[in-house]
Short mmCIF file of C-alpha atoms in Angstrom, two decimals:
data_model
loop_
_atom_site.label_atom_id
_atom_site.label_comp_id
_atom_site.label_asym_id
_atom_site.label_seq_id
_atom_site.Cartn_x
_atom_site.Cartn_y
_atom_site.Cartn_z
CA UNK P 531 1.17 10.15 -19.42
CA UNK P 532 3.10 11.09 -16.12
CA UNK P 533 4.10 7.89 -14.24
CA UNK P 534 6.20 10.09 -11.76
CA UNK P 535 2.78 10.32 -9.98
CA UNK P 536 3.01 6.53 -9.32
CA UNK P 537 6.25 6.93 -7.58
CA UNK P 538 4.74 6.66 -3.91
CA UNK P 539 2.95 3.51 -4.69
CA UNK P 540 5.91 1.88 -6.48
CA UNK P 541 8.39 2.73 -3.57
CA UNK P 542 5.90 1.04 -1.05
CA UNK P 543 5.22 -2.03 -3.06
CA UNK P 544 8.93 -2.42 -4.02
CA UNK P 545 9.84 -2.13 -0.45
CA UNK P 546 7.73 -5.34 0.17
CA UNK P 547 9.16 -7.04 -2.73
CA UNK P 548 12.67 -6.14 -1.27
CA UNK P 549 11.80 -7.62 2.18
CA UNK P 550 11.08 -10.94 0.63
CA UNK P 551 14.42 -10.99 -1.43
CA UNK P 552 16.70 -9.81 1.55
CA UNK P 553 14.86 -12.38 3.71
CA UNK P 554 16.66 -15.17 1.45
CA UNK P 555 20.11 -13.97 2.41
CA UNK P 556 19.50 -13.25 6.41
CA UNK P 557 19.95 -15.68 9.38
CA UNK P 558 17.21 -16.07 11.58
CA UNK P 559 18.86 -13.84 14.16
CA UNK P 560 19.03 -10.64 12.23
CA UNK P 561 15.61 -10.93 10.47
CA UNK P 562 14.33 -8.25 12.84
CA UNK P 563 15.96 -5.75 10.43
CA UNK P 564 13.03 -6.53 7.95
CA UNK P 565 10.42 -4.55 9.92
CA UNK P 566 12.94 -1.36 9.86
CA UNK P 567 13.26 -2.04 6.20
CA UNK P 568 9.39 -1.68 5.88
CA UNK P 569 9.07 1.36 7.96
CA UNK P 570 11.99 3.17 5.75
CA UNK P 571 10.12 2.05 2.68
CA UNK P 572 6.94 3.77 4.22
CA UNK P 573 8.80 7.04 5.12
CA UNK P 574 10.52 7.02 1.78
CA UNK P 575 6.95 6.94 0.40
CA UNK P 576 5.94 9.87 2.36
CA UNK P 577 8.61 11.84 0.79
CA UNK P 578 8.02 10.72 -2.52
CA UNK P 579 4.44 11.62 -1.85
CA UNK P 580 5.47 15.42 -0.63
CA UNK P 581 7.55 15.78 -4.00
CA UNK P 582 5.06 15.14 -6.51
CA UNK P 583 2.62 17.45 -7.98
CA UNK P 584 -1.33 17.12 -8.62
CA UNK P 585 -2.27 15.58 -11.96
CA UNK P 586 -3.41 12.56 -13.97
CA UNK P 587 -1.09 9.57 -14.25
CA UNK P 588 -2.57 8.30 -17.70
CA UNK P 589 -4.03 11.29 -19.25
CA UNK P 590 -7.65 10.39 -18.05
CA UNK P 591 -9.33 10.19 -14.66
CA UNK P 592 -8.11 6.66 -14.02
CA UNK P 593 -5.68 7.59 -11.43
CA UNK P 594 -5.90 11.09 -9.92
CA UNK P 595 -3.66 12.76 -7.70
CA UNK P 596 -5.30 15.57 -5.96
CA UNK P 597 -5.13 17.16 -2.72
CA UNK P 598 -7.93 14.60 -1.42
CA UNK P 599 -5.82 11.52 -2.38
CA UNK P 600 -2.46 13.02 -0.98
CA UNK P 601 -4.54 13.57 2.24
CA UNK P 602 -5.54 10.20 2.64
CA UNK P 603 -2.24 8.71 1.41
CA UNK P 604 -0.30 10.46 4.12
CA UNK P 605 -2.93 8.99 6.33
CA UNK P 606 -2.52 5.43 5.12
CA UNK P 607 1.51 5.57 5.30
CA UNK P 608 1.20 6.84 8.64
CA UNK P 609 -1.20 3.93 9.71
CA UNK P 610 1.40 1.45 8.07
CA UNK P 611 4.24 2.80 9.99
CA UNK P 612 2.50 2.71 13.46
CA UNK P 613 1.10 -0.94 12.44
CA UNK P 614 4.69 -2.17 11.84
CA UNK P 615 5.97 -0.79 15.01
CA UNK P 616 3.07 -2.78 16.83
CA UNK P 617 3.96 -5.80 14.80
CA UNK P 618 7.50 -5.86 15.67
CA UNK P 619 7.40 -7.00 19.26
CA UNK P 620 3.89 -8.95 18.55
CA UNK P 621 5.25 -11.30 16.07
CA UNK P 622 8.67 -11.66 17.60
CA UNK P 623 7.66 -15.10 19.03
CA UNK P 624 4.60 -15.92 16.70
CA UNK P 625 6.01 -16.68 13.26
CA UNK P 626 9.30 -17.04 11.62
CA UNK P 627 7.66 -15.96 8.27
CA UNK P 628 8.08 -12.23 8.89
CA UNK P 629 9.13 -11.27 5.34
CA UNK P 630 5.75 -12.73 3.87
CA UNK P 631 3.92 -10.71 6.58
CA UNK P 632 5.46 -7.43 5.59
CA UNK P 633 5.22 -7.99 1.91
CA UNK P 634 1.49 -8.56 2.28
CA UNK P 635 1.01 -5.74 4.56
CA UNK P 636 2.92 -3.25 2.14
CA UNK P 637 0.87 -4.57 -0.61
CA UNK P 638 -2.27 -3.84 1.08
CA UNK P 639 -0.93 -0.36 1.98
CA UNK P 640 -0.36 0.13 -1.79
CA UNK P 641 -4.00 -1.07 -2.31
CA UNK P 642 -5.31 1.53 0.00
CA UNK P 643 -3.13 4.33 -1.71
CA UNK P 644 -4.42 3.20 -5.07
CA UNK P 645 -7.97 3.44 -3.72
CA UNK P 646 -7.57 7.18 -2.88
CA UNK P 647 -6.50 7.87 -6.31
CA UNK P 648 -9.01 5.78 -8.16
CA UNK P 649 -11.35 7.95 -10.50
CA UNK P 650 -12.65 5.01 -12.56
CA UNK P 651 -14.83 2.10 -11.66
CA UNK P 652 -12.33 -0.49 -12.91
CA UNK P 653 -9.50 1.05 -11.21
CA UNK P 654 -11.44 1.36 -8.09
CA UNK P 655 -12.40 -2.17 -8.00
CA UNK P 656 -9.05 -3.53 -8.71
CA UNK P 657 -7.63 -1.66 -5.86
CA UNK P 658 -10.47 -2.61 -3.57
CA UNK P 659 -9.73 -6.31 -4.20
CA UNK P 660 -5.96 -5.80 -3.72
CA UNK P 661 -6.90 -4.51 -0.12
CA UNK P 662 -9.42 -7.20 0.40
CA UNK P 663 -7.22 -10.35 -0.62
CA UNK P 664 -4.45 -9.31 1.39
CA UNK P 665 -6.47 -8.42 4.37
CA UNK P 666 -8.28 -12.08 4.16
CA UNK P 667 -4.64 -13.54 4.34
CA UNK P 668 -3.39 -11.45 7.19
CA UNK P 669 -6.43 -12.22 9.46
CA UNK P 670 -5.54 -15.90 9.31
CA UNK P 671 -1.79 -15.37 9.15
CA UNK P 672 -0.99 -16.98 12.53
CA UNK P 673 -3.04 -19.92 11.74
CA UNK P 674 -4.97 -20.05 15.12
CA UNK P 675 -8.31 -21.44 14.96
CA UNK P 676 -9.96 -18.26 15.82
CA UNK P 677 -7.84 -16.44 12.96
CA UNK P 678 -8.81 -19.18 10.34
CA UNK P 679 -12.38 -18.86 11.56
CA UNK P 680 -12.56 -15.11 11.27
CA UNK P 681 -10.91 -15.08 7.92
CA UNK P 682 -13.16 -17.65 6.47
CA UNK P 683 -16.25 -15.47 7.63
CA UNK P 684 -14.50 -12.42 6.27
CA UNK P 685 -13.73 -14.08 3.03
CA UNK P 686 -17.37 -15.23 2.56
CA UNK P 687 -18.96 -12.20 3.53
CA UNK P 688 -16.60 -10.34 1.35
CA UNK P 689 -16.72 -12.29 -1.58
CA UNK P 690 -20.54 -12.03 -1.70
CA UNK P 691 -20.60 -8.23 -1.00
CA UNK P 692 -17.89 -7.82 -3.67
CA UNK P 693 -20.00 -9.46 -6.23
CA UNK P 694 -23.02 -7.58 -5.24
CA UNK P 695 -20.62 -4.37 -5.49
CA UNK P 696 -19.51 -5.23 -9.20
CA UNK P 697 -22.88 -5.99 -10.14
CA UNK P 698 -23.97 -2.47 -8.87
CA UNK P 699 -21.30 -1.02 -10.77
CA UNK P 700 -21.96 -2.77 -13.85
CA UNK P 701 -25.70 -1.69 -13.89
CA UNK P 702 -24.33 1.89 -13.48
CA UNK P 703 -21.94 1.37 -16.41
CA UNK P 704 -24.76 -0.04 -18.52
CA UNK P 705 -26.92 3.09 -17.53
CA UNK P 706 -24.29 5.56 -18.44
CA UNK P 707 -21.83 3.86 -20.89
CA UNK P 708 -18.89 5.20 -18.93
CA UNK P 709 -16.48 4.15 -16.20
CA UNK P 710 -15.21 7.48 -15.27
CA UNK P 711 -16.67 8.88 -11.99
CA UNK P 712 -17.21 12.33 -13.22
CA UNK P 713 -18.69 11.24 -16.52
CA UNK P 714 -21.02 9.15 -14.69
CA UNK P 715 -22.21 11.89 -12.67
CA UNK P 716 -22.85 14.01 -15.63
CA UNK P 717 -24.87 11.26 -17.36
CA UNK P 718 -26.78 10.50 -14.46
CA UNK P 719 -27.80 14.00 -13.76
CA UNK P 720 -29.33 14.26 -17.44
CA UNK P 721 -31.20 11.13 -16.94
CA UNK P 722 -34.93 9.88 -15.39
CA UNK P 723 -34.36 8.04 -12.22
CA UNK P 724 -35.15 4.64 -13.55
CA UNK P 725 -35.72 1.37 -11.52
CA UNK P 726 -32.51 -0.17 -12.67
CA UNK P 727 -30.54 2.79 -11.63
CA UNK P 728 -31.93 2.66 -8.09
CA UNK P 729 -31.02 -1.13 -8.00
CA UNK P 730 -27.57 -0.23 -9.07
CA UNK P 731 -27.25 2.38 -6.34
CA UNK P 732 -28.43 -0.03 -3.91
CA UNK P 733 -26.13 -2.77 -4.88
CA UNK P 734 -23.30 -0.36 -4.79
CA UNK P 735 -24.27 0.86 -1.12
CA UNK P 736 -24.30 -2.88 -0.02
CA UNK P 737 -20.83 -3.42 -1.28
CA UNK P 738 -19.55 -0.57 0.33
CA UNK P 739 -21.33 -0.87 3.54
CA UNK P 740 -19.69 -4.06 4.01
CA UNK P 741 -16.04 -2.55 3.41
CA UNK P 742 -17.05 0.29 6.05
CA UNK P 743 -18.60 -2.30 8.32
CA UNK P 744 -21.85 -0.67 8.68
CA UNK P 745 -25.30 -2.50 9.84
CA UNK P 746 -26.45 -4.81 8.64
CA UNK P 747 -23.27 -5.68 6.70
CA UNK P 748 -21.13 -6.06 10.00
CA UNK P 749 -21.45 -9.51 11.03
CA UNK P 750 -17.91 -10.49 9.81
CA UNK P 751 -16.23 -7.89 12.26
CA UNK P 752 -16.10 -9.52 15.70
CA UNK P 753 -14.85 -12.65 14.49
CA UNK P 754 -12.35 -11.06 12.07
CA UNK P 755 -11.09 -8.54 14.61
CA UNK P 756 -10.96 -11.11 17.51
CA UNK P 757 -9.04 -13.81 15.36
CA UNK P 758 -6.58 -11.62 13.66
CA UNK P 759 -3.26 -10.63 14.88
CA UNK P 760 -3.64 -7.57 16.99
CA UNK P 761 -1.68 -5.11 14.63
CA UNK P 762 -3.80 -6.44 11.88
CA UNK P 763 -6.95 -5.81 13.71
CA UNK P 764 -5.64 -2.19 14.13
CA UNK P 765 -5.17 -1.84 10.53
CA UNK P 766 -8.57 -3.32 9.56
CA UNK P 767 -10.21 -0.81 12.19
CA UNK P 768 -8.18 2.35 10.77
CA UNK P 769 -6.44 1.90 7.57
CA UNK P 770 -9.16 -0.20 5.74
CA UNK P 771 -11.86 1.81 7.06
CA UNK P 772 -10.24 4.94 5.97
CA UNK P 773 -9.48 3.41 2.40
CA UNK P 774 -13.04 2.28 1.95
CA UNK P 775 -14.69 5.63 3.01
CA UNK P 776 -12.15 7.46 0.74
CA UNK P 777 -13.62 5.47 -2.16
CA UNK P 778 -17.38 6.00 -0.76
CA UNK P 779 -16.77 9.75 -0.58
CA UNK P 780 -15.34 9.78 -4.11
CA UNK P 781 -17.95 7.62 -5.71
CA UNK P 782 -20.96 9.28 -4.01
CA UNK P 783 -19.81 12.89 -4.36
CA UNK P 784 -18.50 12.66 -7.75
CA UNK P 785 -20.62 10.00 -9.39
CA UNK P 786 -23.90 9.90 -7.47
CA UNK P 787 -23.89 13.68 -6.10
CA UNK P 788 -26.53 14.70 -8.84
CA UNK P 789 -29.14 11.96 -7.22
CA UNK P 790 -28.22 12.51 -3.64
CA UNK P 791 -31.89 12.55 -2.65
CA UNK P 792 -31.87 8.94 -3.83
CA UNK P 793 -29.42 7.52 -1.53
CA UNK P 794 -29.49 9.98 1.61
CA UNK P 795 -32.61 8.42 2.92
CA UNK P 796 -30.92 4.95 2.82
CA UNK P 797 -27.78 6.08 4.24
CA UNK P 798 -29.50 7.97 7.14
CA UNK P 799 -31.21 4.53 8.19
CA UNK P 800 -27.98 2.92 7.91
CA UNK P 801 -26.29 5.51 9.88
CA UNK P 802 -28.96 5.25 12.79
CA UNK P 803 -28.77 1.48 12.83
CA UNK P 804 -25.03 1.44 12.80
CA UNK P 805 -24.68 3.75 15.94
CA UNK P 806 -27.37 1.85 17.75
CA UNK P 807 -26.26 -1.81 17.35
CA UNK P 808 -22.79 -0.84 17.50
CA UNK P 809 -22.99 0.75 20.72
CA UNK P 810 -25.54 -1.35 22.24
CA UNK P 811 -23.47 -4.58 21.25
CA UNK P 812 -20.21 -3.34 22.70
CA UNK P 813 -21.85 -3.01 26.25
CA UNK P 814 -22.00 -7.00 27.13
CA UNK P 815 -18.61 -7.91 25.66
CA UNK P 816 -15.71 -9.54 27.80
CA UNK P 817 -13.09 -9.70 25.20
CA UNK P 818 -11.31 -6.34 24.65
CA UNK P 819 -10.95 -7.04 20.84
CA UNK P 820 -14.82 -7.82 20.39
CA UNK P 821 -15.58 -4.58 22.53
CA UNK P 822 -13.41 -2.54 20.21
CA UNK P 823 -14.82 -4.49 17.04
CA UNK P 824 -18.37 -3.25 18.00
CA UNK P 825 -16.72 0.07 18.81
CA UNK P 826 -15.43 0.35 15.42
CA UNK P 827 -18.96 -0.38 13.88
CA UNK P 828 -20.49 2.41 15.97
CA UNK P 829 -17.68 4.80 14.77
CA UNK P 830 -18.77 3.84 11.15
CA UNK P 831 -22.23 5.36 11.96
CA UNK P 832 -20.61 8.59 13.29
CA UNK P 833 -18.75 9.05 9.99
CA UNK P 834 -21.81 8.46 7.93
CA UNK P 835 -23.14 11.48 9.44
CA UNK P 836 -20.56 13.82 7.54
CA UNK P 837 -21.29 11.86 4.29
CA UNK P 838 -25.18 12.43 4.48
CA UNK P 839 -24.62 16.11 5.01
CA UNK P 840 -22.49 16.00 1.68
CA UNK P 841 -21.14 19.47 1.86
CA UNK P 842 -17.49 20.13 1.66
CA UNK P 843 -17.81 20.88 5.55
CA UNK P 844 -19.41 17.60 5.96
CA UNK P 845 -16.79 15.80 3.87
CA UNK P 846 -13.88 17.62 5.85
CA UNK P 847 -15.42 16.76 9.01
CA UNK P 848 -15.30 12.95 7.96
CA UNK P 849 -11.53 13.18 7.03
CA UNK P 850 -10.72 15.03 10.10
CA UNK P 851 -12.40 12.47 12.44
CA UNK P 852 -10.78 9.62 10.34
CA UNK P 853 -7.39 10.89 11.17
CA UNK P 854 -8.01 11.41 14.84
CA UNK P 855 -10.13 8.11 15.08
CA UNK P 856 -7.12 6.15 13.56
CA UNK P 857 -4.53 7.58 15.78
CA UNK P 858 -6.59 6.80 18.78
CA UNK P 859 -7.40 3.25 17.56
CA UNK P 860 -3.86 2.44 16.83
CA UNK P 861 -2.71 3.53 20.10
CA UNK P 862 -5.43 1.55 21.74
CA UNK P 863 -4.48 -1.90 19.89
CA UNK P 864 -0.68 -1.18 20.37
CA UNK P 865 -1.49 -1.52 24.21
CA UNK P 866 -3.65 -4.46 23.44
CA UNK P 867 -0.77 -6.08 21.32
CA UNK P 868 1.66 -5.49 24.48
CA UNK P 869 -0.56 -6.99 26.78
CA UNK P 870 -1.49 -10.01 24.69
CA UNK P 871 2.35 -10.40 24.11
CA UNK P 872 3.59 -10.11 27.71
CA UNK P 873 0.49 -11.16 29.86
CA UNK P 874 -1.17 -13.59 27.31
CA UNK P 875 -4.78 -12.41 27.42
CA UNK P 876 -7.34 -10.37 25.38
CA UNK P 877 -10.05 -10.43 28.32
CA UNK P 878 -10.86 -7.05 29.99
CA UNK P 879 -10.51 -8.97 33.39
CA UNK P 880 -6.76 -9.74 32.58
CA UNK P 881 -6.17 -5.80 32.61
CA UNK P 882 -6.98 -5.77 36.22
CA UNK P 883 -4.54 -3.67 38.28
CA UNK P 884 -2.47 -2.85 34.98
CA UNK P 885 -1.75 0.77 36.28
CA UNK P 886 0.76 -0.85 38.66
CA UNK P 887 2.30 -3.12 36.16
CA UNK P 888 2.69 -0.65 33.16
CA UNK P 889 1.72 2.86 34.27
CA UNK P 890 2.66 4.04 30.62
CA UNK P 891 0.33 1.59 28.87
CA UNK P 892 -2.41 2.25 31.30
CA UNK P 893 -2.12 6.20 30.88
CA UNK P 894 -2.02 5.56 26.89
CA UNK P 895 -5.27 3.55 27.07
CA UNK P 896 -7.09 6.03 29.12
CA UNK P 897 -6.27 8.80 26.71
CA UNK P 898 -6.85 7.00 23.58
CA UNK P 899 -10.34 5.70 25.00
CA UNK P 900 -10.89 9.09 26.25
CA UNK P 901 -10.47 10.57 22.59
CA UNK P 902 -12.71 7.80 21.15
CA UNK P 903 -15.53 8.81 23.52
CA UNK P 904 -15.38 12.43 22.60
CA UNK P 905 -14.00 13.72 25.80
CA UNK P 906 -12.37 17.20 25.76
CA UNK P 907 -9.67 18.44 25.57
CA UNK P 908 -8.69 15.42 22.97
CA UNK P 909 -8.89 15.42 19.36
CA UNK P 910 -11.87 13.25 19.44
CA UNK P 911 -14.00 15.56 21.13
CA UNK P 912 -13.17 18.20 18.06
CA UNK P 913 -13.74 15.55 15.75
CA UNK P 914 -17.30 14.59 16.86
CA UNK P 915 -18.02 18.38 17.52
CA UNK P 916 -17.17 19.24 14.01
CA UNK P 917 -19.24 16.28 12.72
CA UNK P 918 -22.57 17.10 14.96
CA UNK P 919 -22.23 20.77 14.23
CA UNK P 920 -22.06 20.20 10.26
CA UNK P 921 -25.06 17.98 11.10
CA UNK P 922 -27.11 20.64 12.76
CA UNK P 923 -25.95 23.39 10.29
CA UNK P 924 -27.95 21.37 7.45
CA UNK P 925 -30.89 20.47 9.27
CA UNK P 926 -30.05 16.90 10.62
CA UNK P 927 -30.37 17.87 14.13
CA UNK P 928 -31.83 14.44 15.02
CA UNK P 929 -28.64 12.77 13.86
CA UNK P 930 -26.48 15.02 15.87
CA UNK P 931 -28.51 14.24 18.81
CA UNK P 932 -28.20 10.64 18.44
CA UNK P 933 -24.80 10.91 17.87
CA UNK P 934 -24.22 12.51 21.08
CA UNK P 935 -26.37 10.21 23.07
CA UNK P 936 -24.55 7.23 21.76
CA UNK P 937 -21.33 8.81 22.48
CA UNK P 938 -22.37 8.85 25.87
CA UNK P 939 -23.18 5.26 25.83
CA UNK P 940 -19.66 4.67 24.62
CA UNK P 941 -18.26 6.14 27.76
CA UNK P 942 -19.91 3.40 29.91
CA UNK P 943 -18.20 0.40 27.98
CA UNK P 944 -14.91 2.28 27.63
CA UNK P 945 -14.92 2.87 31.23
CA UNK P 946 -15.54 -0.73 31.82
CA UNK P 947 -11.79 -1.26 30.74
CA UNK P 948 -10.49 1.54 32.37
CA UNK P 949 -12.19 0.56 35.69
CA UNK P 950 -10.46 -2.88 35.17
CA UNK P 951 -7.04 -1.16 34.77
CA UNK P 952 -7.27 1.37 37.72
CA UNK P 953 -9.52 -0.31 40.06
CA UNK P 954 -8.94 -4.15 39.50
CA UNK P 955 -6.65 -5.88 41.67
CA UNK P 956 -3.86 -7.82 39.63
CA UNK P 957 -3.20 -11.21 40.23
CA UNK P 958 0.30 -10.80 39.25
CA UNK P 959 2.41 -7.80 40.62
CA UNK P 960 5.24 -8.11 37.94
CA UNK P 961 6.05 -5.44 35.80
CA UNK P 962 4.73 -5.57 32.07
CA UNK P 963 8.04 -5.05 29.91
CA UNK P 964 7.49 -2.57 26.91
CA UNK P 965 10.20 -2.09 24.20
CA UNK P 966 11.42 1.30 23.93
CA UNK P 967 10.24 1.93 20.38
CA UNK P 968 6.76 1.12 21.42
CA UNK P 969 7.07 3.58 24.52
CA UNK P 970 8.01 6.16 21.84
CA UNK P 971 5.14 5.32 19.61
CA UNK P 972 2.51 5.65 22.58
CA UNK P 973 3.94 8.85 23.72
CA UNK P 974 3.68 10.17 20.13
CA UNK P 975 -0.05 9.13 20.01
CA UNK P 976 -0.68 10.61 23.19
CA UNK P 977 0.80 14.04 22.42
CA UNK P 978 -0.83 13.84 18.73
CA UNK P 979 -4.30 13.36 20.37
CA UNK P 980 -3.85 16.42 22.74
CA UNK P 981 -2.16 18.64 20.13
CA UNK P 982 -5.13 18.09 17.48
CA UNK P 983 -7.47 18.59 20.49
CA UNK P 984 -6.17 22.02 21.53
CA UNK P 985 -4.92 23.15 18.35
CA UNK P 986 -6.79 21.54 15.43
CA UNK P 987 -6.47 24.32 13.05
CA UNK P 988 -3.88 22.97 10.77
CA UNK P 989 -5.44 19.35 10.34
CA UNK P 990 -8.92 21.03 9.97
CA UNK P 991 -7.65 23.37 7.24
CA UNK P 992 -5.87 20.33 5.44
CA UNK P 993 -9.06 18.23 5.45
CA UNK P 994 -11.25 21.42 4.29
CA UNK P 995 -8.90 21.92 1.41
CA UNK P 996 -8.70 18.32 0.59
CA UNK P 997 -12.47 17.83 0.46
CA UNK P 998 -12.93 20.50 -2.35
CA UNK P 999 -13.28 17.60 -4.82
CA UNK P 1000 -17.00 18.28 -4.30
#
């Protein structure tokens, strides 16, 4: 057993516990340092991750540290840092229980890291529930009516889909006699495709479809995203989605790779429905968080294209796109959090004339939305190009065409936000104050989107190397 492989997770979780302990001895005036402690803990987790080698923590494949899991862990830690930066200003006047907030958030980040390393059905499910339970609490954390309503819907749908998922996994276990993913893959490749196996596969798809927010398992998304604290909405749209996709990839490639033909057709239907309904539902929205919620659903559809392709190139395209999507999404929600905090609105019309009141926020929104729409020379363009090129190269030309068409549709509803920002008339001409550290975060996001759009080779290479689990 090599417990040193668990050090990054231990560091992150213990930082959350440390926030709770330190909070007992701090006065209200200096509790702002808790956010910096959380950030330092996540940075320390990155250093610990950099210094560990690949291997198996428990002598079997329950907890795997490989290039695939390391790639995702860096992504989760980076997302956690940006979410905490956004939370610092957003929570300042909303709650006095910040230590508990950071503890739960760091516990959820720990859950995502365990999910990336899970090579066993039991470890996978426990990590998934650690993420889910913490997320339910965070959605309702501010105890607003919308937050509680969103959390209840999220919890109810989540509980049902978790039960369906565990039932599907139990059927798979019953068919193979193993909980280890690669052993399951070997057993399934030697068996006839029985009805019970297909039922277990279907239930597993339903469970993961909810976690990724695919159609028709997306009904919780608008209410949860709208009601949650904005930094948590950012985490749900980026970190939670990325963690669920990491598990989805490992399960369906390692365990179900030998029966790919059985699940590919179902996934194609889900992919097309997700792109269609996600984009069309975003068009009439007037609340920016609901619009971005449906936008997040549509991006799940684009990501499924790479899973359907199923090759190393297809999986690496998903991993690359997840990184650039997460960066752009975090940038957008950082702006939304500042506007909600300083102006007090999540309505698109409330952004009218923002370019005069907050030029940096407006520019950040422009660049991040352009990247999400897939416009060159930003990273989102490279991500979509790589995804669609993989689809064309493996014969799924119609998926690439649909993806391109719906990306064009997304330009319309993203432009509605930009139209309000740059062409609308503000009712108030006062400047929107933005904390220095958030300005630094937004500048970092913009530089990152340009850099990965112009020079994507290093991240593409890292994603391709990490995808070699297949």
